[in-house]
Amino acid sequence: MQNVLRRLNFDDVTSDDHEQLLTREWLVTNGLGGYASGTVAGVATRRYHGLLIAALPAPYGRTLMLAHLAERLRLNDNRVVDLGGEERIDDALNLYGADYLSEFRLENGLPIWSYRIGDVVVEKRIIMPHEQNTVFITYRLVEGNGPVRLKLMPSVHFRSHDDDVGTPPSGDFRLKVVNERFEITAGAEVPPLRMTVYGSRPAFTFERKTIPELVFRIERRRGYPSRGNLWSPGYFRFDLDRDHDVTLVASSELWDTVLALSPDEAFELEHERRRRILEAAPAAAQEGFGSELVLAADQFLIKPAGRADDAAFMHAAGEEVRTVIAGYHWFTDWGRDTMISLEGLTLATGRDSEARSILRTFGHYVCDGLIPNMFPERCSEGLYHTADASLWFFHALDRYLTATGDRATLQVLLPRMRDIVRHHLHGTRFGIGVDPRDGLLKQGQEGYQLTWMDAKVDDWVVTPRRGKAVEINALWYNALCLLMEWIADDEEGEVEYAALQKHAEQARDSFNARFWYEKEHHLYDVVDGENGDDWACRPNQIYALSLKYPVLDEQYWKPVVETVTERLLTPVGLRSLAPGHPQYKPIYSGDLRARDAAYHQGTVWAFLIGPFIDAWMRVHPEDGATARQFLEGFEAHLSEACIGTISEVFDAEAPYTARGCAAQAWSVAEVLRCWVRTHSPKDPADRGNPMNYRATAATGPRG
């Protein structure tokens, strides 16, 4: 299988064109939630940028350790060239390597920089071995005469990746050196950073220093503290020639693990792992745009570090614990995001066993009829303040069963699914429960944001949506019908089935009587809310006809799709609120309050392209070609923002600037899922692939 490549040419870009280099980011992950990330320019612009952010057990969480690596080349003619860059208060912005950077590319999703200085070409590449808090940074002379003298100066800052950039370390930095083993500590609170090097004629010079007043421009733009210091123990020197690469290895692992792999072994094994991931994917996702999304999807599937109870439970069941990181850099695993993402990240990539592990992991945490909304950083217990994650659990399990036919997993989880429905019928936390008068699901509690539109600043809940929300009731009806489907063959469950059918019919009848907004030919967003019925035109209505069992009567399908297409559709997803509404915000920027005021008030969400395409194909079942065209904007986006992946949100109007998390799980998952779904297979045998399902009108498992 050929390597998957994405190339960006920078031959004509200079230090004066800094925006092209500072607004493009890269990301490498390790399958634990840890990562390395930065800008193509080598300048840290976020608190989350660094070469090793280790995923440590609670109470540490993800921790910045190796922050930066200053790189200097001395050529044979004694010219000295600095690569990378930095931004300081006193020296302003320095893009040392911009004039020499000729190309940046992803090779099987891994970053490679190519620098040309005259007839000398040096490449730098970064990998992280799977399920290790370790990074390999390798330099290679690919053209020109050597040796070239290479100087590397590592800088560190031990802090949570969420902490302000000016957070001081917990203690004084100390360096311990034994042969080629270098160990940096800063108090007893954080494990040491271990480093070793490979290369020709290595030498280390102890020259400790503080790098003061670095500026992190994105933190400044977002209204956070933006100045910080780093500490360096000194620098390494090497001879770099065509026969001898140079590699710096940094890790929080024990020395036996750090030294277990040579750079060549680590490189080959990681590429082989990625090739296997591609080979497991369906044909539609083994090349081109689809293959890039498969590799991007891999970044979000992790074994959570430090959740010992998860691991013990899953190991006892003969499974590996798995979960989904909702987004990089700052999200952890969220129940809602995980269930929405599960189909695209796992089933559309041929990773069925990981889907099973994720479902069983979350099934273990069902409490009072709810699955966790999120697991906070540095904690092992979840928070349950969500009205829809548990209902998305039904959808995710259904997609898994459709793809695998795994009845054993259904039997394990079925008691949990019944428990969820019982609690919703009788009422559970946060005001979540069915209104017996109309069978619709209501939710809401003062001070909480329970739907996916969950922005909150201090005590201000921006879009509380308390009442009977449109997508919550679409999911509720779908969950009732799915549970009916799963117990349909159970002779002892006839009474339960009849009761569920009655609840489903009542919810469906009430939904169609209450949610249609005739004046503008779309659905109300919330009925029986704090201020009555909310007529805002939002994307949430699309779920009323996109799910397996659509709650919306067929007569309304076409007008809803036409309204959403006209007012909400963009090249990179759906707006969260239609233009013309008094609360509409076209730009997502500024400090936290300004951003959250716009987060769900117009801002475009990439993941919503998934239910939109499902709804489109329900109305136009033979027009998969048009549905695929709705994905074209995302292919160009892979060369913007965080290269090779898809951002969380975008501005609501052209040029649809990427915002929010640089890499978002459900954005990648839903685009990939729809890419596979709209694939037109040449081989008739491929047409039976469950991922190429064609949506059908369904009113319930027994009609």
XYZ file of C-alpha atoms in Angstrom, residues 210-678:
469
model
C 15.709 30.778 31.295
C 14.055 31.807 28.047
C 11.968 34.759 29.230
C 8.811 36.529 28.106
C 7.687 34.247 25.306
C 4.399 35.349 23.759
C 1.606 32.909 22.865
C -0.459 34.920 20.412
C -3.582 32.730 20.280
C -3.847 32.828 24.081
C -3.654 36.615 23.904
C -6.342 36.724 21.223
C -8.597 34.454 23.320
C -8.258 36.683 26.389
C -5.971 34.442 28.470
C -2.552 35.115 30.037
C -0.143 34.990 27.108
C 3.403 35.420 28.493
C 5.532 32.629 29.876
C 9.071 31.415 30.484
C 10.846 28.184 29.578
C 13.954 26.586 31.051
C 16.790 24.900 29.194
C 19.549 22.713 30.680
C 21.941 23.323 27.783
C 22.392 21.999 24.249
C 23.391 18.941 22.223
C 25.768 18.963 19.227
C 26.008 16.379 16.449
C 27.534 15.773 13.050
C 24.721 15.284 10.553
C 25.648 13.522 7.301
C 24.041 11.297 4.672
C 24.930 8.157 6.634
C 24.043 9.299 10.136
C 20.694 10.724 11.163
C 20.268 12.603 14.434
C 17.421 11.831 16.842
C 16.407 13.285 20.171
C 14.092 11.070 22.230
C 12.041 12.594 25.063
C 9.766 10.599 27.333
C 8.028 10.331 30.689
C 8.312 6.523 30.544
C 10.795 4.436 32.519
C 14.247 4.036 31.017
C 13.635 0.440 29.926
C 10.798 1.670 27.715
C 12.664 4.749 26.496
C 15.593 2.638 25.293
C 13.560 -0.297 23.973
C 13.215 1.074 20.423
C 15.840 2.551 18.155
C 14.700 5.525 16.045
C 14.541 3.356 12.909
C 12.495 0.701 14.709
C 10.101 3.263 16.156
C 9.645 4.871 12.742
C 9.013 1.596 10.895
C 6.681 0.181 13.538
C 4.516 3.294 13.647
C 4.233 3.420 9.855
C 3.396 -0.278 9.791
C 0.668 0.292 12.403
C -0.807 3.032 10.242
C -0.680 0.885 7.123
C -2.627 -1.815 8.965
C -5.240 0.766 9.951
C -5.684 1.693 6.297
C -5.867 -1.926 5.188
C -8.685 -2.582 7.688
C -10.777 0.282 6.330
C -13.398 -0.210 3.591
C -12.307 0.319 -0.013
C -13.890 3.773 -0.126
C -11.501 4.945 2.601
C -8.225 3.323 1.553
C -6.980 6.093 -0.713
C -7.217 9.816 -1.297
C -9.367 11.984 0.938
C -10.909 8.975 2.649
C -7.547 7.533 3.683
C -6.494 10.848 5.213
C -9.665 10.874 7.282
C -9.026 7.292 8.434
C -5.620 8.371 9.765
C -7.145 11.475 11.329
C -9.778 9.290 13.024
C -7.049 7.227 14.666
C -5.965 10.259 16.719
C -9.176 10.238 18.761
C -9.325 6.543 19.718
C -7.423 6.123 22.965
C -6.800 3.988 26.001
C -7.462 6.462 28.833
C -4.456 6.918 31.068
C -5.008 6.395 34.772
C -8.599 5.058 34.751
C -7.801 1.908 36.715
C -11.453 1.009 37.356
C -12.208 1.082 33.635
C -9.232 -1.125 32.919
C -10.080 -3.625 35.660
C -13.688 -3.947 34.518
C -12.822 -4.355 30.848
C -9.944 -6.756 31.476
C -12.251 -8.926 33.578
C -14.573 -9.079 30.560
C -11.675 -9.945 28.249
C -11.706 -6.510 26.616
C -9.373 -3.536 26.347
C -10.637 -0.228 27.710
C -11.154 2.327 24.939
C -12.704 5.758 24.700
C -12.771 8.794 22.415
C -10.992 12.107 22.911
C -13.601 14.640 21.781
C -11.053 17.119 20.448
C -7.487 18.363 20.586
C -6.157 20.111 22.343
C -8.329 20.644 25.398
C -11.239 18.216 25.343
C -11.294 14.926 27.232
C -13.743 12.093 26.533
C -17.372 13.209 26.337
C -20.311 10.789 26.248
C -22.281 12.695 23.623
C -19.313 13.217 21.307
C -18.255 9.603 21.707
C -21.644 8.197 20.724
C -22.065 10.537 17.765
C -18.504 9.796 16.625
C -18.490 6.049 17.171
C -19.806 5.041 13.754
C -17.390 7.207 11.785
C -14.308 6.606 13.924
C -14.654 2.842 14.306
C -17.265 1.192 12.086
C -16.400 3.224 8.996
C -12.734 2.307 9.542
C -13.107 -1.409 10.197
C -12.322 -1.148 13.913
C -15.343 -3.021 15.215
C -13.637 -4.432 18.308
C -12.800 -0.931 19.516
C -16.414 0.109 18.982
C -17.467 -2.795 21.199
C -14.974 -1.815 23.896
C -16.171 1.801 23.854
C -19.811 0.770 24.175
C -19.058 -1.620 27.020
C -16.887 0.971 28.775
C -19.675 3.557 28.768
C -22.264 0.908 29.633
C -20.305 0.338 32.828
C -20.954 3.966 33.830
C -24.764 4.123 33.390
C -26.187 5.725 36.537
C -29.779 6.832 37.115
C -30.447 6.219 33.431
C -27.624 8.492 32.261
C -24.159 7.990 30.824
C -21.461 10.537 31.706
C -21.415 13.812 29.848
C -17.661 14.012 30.330
C -14.641 12.854 32.324
C -12.827 15.990 33.518
C -9.067 16.292 33.128
C -7.147 14.741 36.053
C -10.259 12.940 37.345
C -11.404 9.336 37.124
C -15.125 9.959 37.770
C -17.549 11.343 35.216
C -20.070 14.191 35.296
C -23.628 13.354 34.250
C -25.165 16.708 33.291
C -26.486 15.815 29.837
C -29.955 15.173 28.444
C -28.950 13.547 25.163
C -25.770 11.463 25.608
C -27.755 8.490 26.919
C -30.104 8.676 23.938
C -27.151 8.837 21.554
C -25.986 5.620 23.260
C -28.978 3.866 21.637
C -28.022 5.222 18.220
C -24.389 4.157 18.582
C -25.313 0.649 19.716
C -27.703 0.295 16.778
C -25.045 1.308 14.273
C -22.649 -1.203 15.850
C -25.223 -4.010 15.684
C -26.065 -3.155 12.068
C -22.401 -3.385 11.113
C -21.480 -6.482 13.140
C -24.596 -8.440 14.105
C -22.998 -8.900 17.546
C -25.956 -10.141 19.592
C -23.719 -11.048 22.535
C -22.881 -7.394 23.124
C -26.561 -6.507 22.791
C -27.437 -8.996 25.523
C -24.751 -7.510 27.790
C -25.990 -3.951 27.277
C -29.733 -4.560 26.962
C -30.398 -4.309 30.746
C -28.623 -0.930 30.686
C -30.737 0.278 27.764
C -33.947 -0.798 29.519
C -32.767 1.012 32.643
C -32.188 4.208 30.670
C -35.715 4.136 29.226
C -37.288 3.399 32.642
C -35.527 6.341 34.246
C -36.548 8.674 31.427
C -40.168 7.574 31.682
C -40.291 8.129 35.439
C -37.901 11.073 35.625
C -34.234 11.332 36.552
C -31.657 13.999 37.369
C -31.655 17.573 36.036
C -35.372 17.614 35.300
C -35.033 14.990 32.580
C -38.245 13.022 32.161
C -41.306 12.366 30.026
C -44.304 14.660 30.357
C -47.174 12.152 30.739
C -49.617 14.616 29.185
C -48.049 14.412 25.722
C -45.278 11.785 25.910
C -42.568 14.306 25.010
C -39.258 14.392 26.842
C -38.557 17.527 28.820
C -35.304 18.597 30.416
C -33.759 21.507 32.232
C -32.450 22.681 35.571
C -31.403 26.165 36.570
C -27.685 26.736 36.015
C -27.184 23.710 33.739
C -26.781 23.403 29.985
C -27.953 19.893 29.166
C -28.111 19.746 25.361
C -25.176 19.833 22.943
C -25.616 23.612 22.765
C -23.881 23.851 26.119
C -21.993 27.149 26.285
C -21.774 28.606 29.782
C -19.759 31.525 31.165
C -19.740 31.756 34.951
C -23.471 31.651 35.807
C -24.632 32.612 32.300
C -26.074 29.680 30.327
C -26.065 31.064 26.785
C -28.591 28.689 25.219
C -30.375 26.928 28.109
C -33.074 25.389 25.846
C -34.997 24.221 28.906
C -38.254 22.578 27.916
C -38.906 20.053 25.151
C -36.042 20.359 22.658
C -36.517 19.155 19.094
C -33.500 16.842 18.788
C -33.977 15.438 22.308
C -37.440 14.243 21.319
C -36.246 12.915 17.981
C -33.630 10.893 19.861
C -36.184 9.777 22.464
C -38.556 8.414 19.817
C -35.647 6.710 18.055
C -34.521 5.124 21.353
C -38.006 3.790 22.078
C -38.234 2.240 18.623
C -34.763 0.715 18.873
C -35.555 -0.866 22.231
C -38.748 -2.277 20.718
C -36.674 -3.710 17.887
C -34.192 -5.325 20.282
C -36.850 -7.033 22.410
C -39.213 -7.901 19.543
C -38.243 -11.587 19.593
C -38.521 -11.904 23.354
C -41.764 -13.753 24.039
C -41.648 -12.686 27.673
C -41.373 -9.056 26.649
C -44.757 -8.635 24.937
C -46.161 -6.481 27.736
C -43.032 -4.311 27.739
C -43.168 -4.056 23.950
C -46.789 -2.935 23.987
C -46.040 -0.276 26.600
C -43.059 1.020 24.607
C -45.140 1.141 21.448
C -47.779 3.193 23.234
C -45.152 5.671 24.482
C -43.599 5.899 21.000
C -46.930 6.536 19.284
C -47.856 9.211 21.809
C -44.474 10.938 21.407
C -44.707 10.830 17.606
C -48.253 12.200 17.506
C -47.425 14.987 19.956
C -44.201 15.846 18.158
C -45.917 16.403 14.828
C -48.725 18.343 16.442
C -46.389 20.656 18.368
C -43.129 21.180 16.483
C -44.162 22.210 12.963
C -43.762 26.002 12.496
C -45.947 26.713 9.500
C -44.976 30.376 9.159
C -41.384 29.620 8.100
C -41.660 25.946 7.089
C -39.336 24.520 9.697
C -39.543 23.048 13.184
C -39.588 24.870 16.483
C -36.325 24.422 18.339
C -37.984 24.099 21.763
C -41.627 23.884 22.787
C -43.015 24.526 26.253
C -39.856 26.433 27.092
C -39.335 29.065 29.752
C -40.496 31.703 27.305
C -42.972 29.614 25.366
C -42.157 28.032 22.005
C -38.830 28.970 20.401
C -39.187 29.541 16.642
C -35.430 29.909 16.002
C -34.294 28.112 12.844
C -31.554 25.806 14.088
C -29.902 22.634 12.750
C -31.276 20.525 15.612
C -34.457 19.947 13.602
C -32.601 17.853 11.038
C -32.460 14.944 13.495
C -36.245 14.630 13.272
C -35.781 12.886 9.913
C -32.120 11.801 9.865
C -32.251 9.062 12.517
C -33.124 5.434 11.797
C -36.673 5.934 13.069
C -37.740 9.467 12.055
C -40.257 11.036 14.400
C -41.270 13.605 11.783
C -44.139 12.835 9.394
C -43.009 12.389 5.796
C -45.016 15.377 4.566
C -42.591 17.681 6.414
C -39.331 16.063 5.297
C -38.819 18.009 2.095
C -39.666 21.489 3.446
C -37.359 20.972 6.436
C -34.466 19.881 4.218
C -35.082 22.790 1.846
C -35.140 25.316 4.688
C -31.972 23.930 6.272
C -30.249 23.898 2.859
C -31.225 27.488 2.153
C -30.574 29.039 5.555
C -28.031 26.891 7.403
C -25.874 24.944 4.928
C -22.293 26.121 4.256
C -19.308 24.397 2.569
C -18.055 23.234 6.001
C -21.188 22.240 7.901
C -24.378 23.812 9.207
C -24.848 27.127 10.951
C -26.093 26.776 14.510
C -28.600 29.594 13.968
C -30.002 31.094 10.787
C -29.030 34.639 9.743
C -31.716 37.167 10.539
C -32.327 36.012 14.098
C -31.673 38.756 16.691
C -29.032 36.589 18.413
C -27.187 35.636 15.203
C -23.399 36.076 15.420
C -21.383 35.690 12.182
C -17.911 35.595 13.772
C -16.567 33.340 16.533
C -13.677 35.237 18.146
C -12.578 37.306 21.115
C -12.416 36.381 24.784
C -14.331 33.508 26.370
C -17.526 35.477 26.883
C -17.560 36.765 23.301
C -16.789 33.319 21.890
C -19.418 31.529 23.940
C -21.978 34.152 22.963
C -21.398 33.082 19.339
C -20.675 29.360 19.901
C -24.233 28.225 19.104
C -25.639 31.449 17.702
C -24.586 31.131 14.078
C -21.155 29.502 14.297
C -20.828 26.617 11.813
C -20.360 23.086 13.169
C -18.685 20.602 10.861
C -20.221 17.470 12.411
C -23.733 18.590 11.460
C -22.981 17.788 7.829
C -23.561 14.141 8.824
C -27.239 14.312 9.821
C -27.839 16.779 7.009
C -26.609 14.273 4.423
C -28.668 11.524 6.087
C -31.759 13.717 5.814
C -30.915 14.745 2.251
C -30.638 11.118 1.181
C -33.891 10.268 2.910
C -35.574 12.870 0.686
C -33.376 12.175 -2.374
C -32.452 8.474 -2.012
C -31.018 8.195 -5.548
C -28.886 11.348 -5.395
C -25.747 10.240 -3.610
C -23.622 12.257 -6.054
C -25.086 15.542 -4.826
C -24.735 14.404 -1.237
C -21.022 13.793 -1.800
C -20.617 17.310 -3.192
C -21.591 18.654 0.220
C -18.247 17.233 1.483
C -15.989 18.982 -1.038
C -15.190 21.935 1.225
C -13.619 19.631 3.802
C -11.002 18.249 1.433
C -9.541 21.723 0.913
C -9.740 22.319 4.658
C -7.231 19.482 5.259
C -4.499 21.878 4.088
C -5.663 24.639 6.429
C -5.736 25.078 10.208
C -4.522 21.756 11.677
C -3.225 19.981 8.599
C -4.742 16.612 7.826
C -7.734 16.885 10.158
C -10.965 18.871 10.601
C -11.591 21.725 13.008
C -14.406 21.978 15.512
C -16.192 25.092 14.236
C -16.038 27.796 11.573
C -17.240 31.361 11.222
C -20.797 31.545 9.942
C -19.937 33.485 6.801
C -17.236 33.454 4.111
C -14.345 32.818 4.218
C -15.572 30.412 6.972
C -12.409 30.731 9.054
C -11.691 27.642 11.172
C -12.084 28.181 14.920
C -12.301 26.275 18.190
C -10.487 22.985 18.644
C -7.927 22.388 15.933
C -8.966 18.732 15.570
C -12.453 17.509 16.509
C -13.565 13.885 16.721
C -17.152 14.237 15.541
C -16.095 16.552 12.690
C -13.753 13.899 11.308
C -16.135 11.046 12.133
C -19.201 12.453 10.420
C -17.361 13.575 7.283
C -15.662 10.175 7.021
C -18.921 8.300 7.641
C -20.678 10.257 4.904
C -17.725 9.847 2.553
C -18.031 6.078 2.909
C -21.812 6.166 2.720
C -21.885 8.165 -0.526
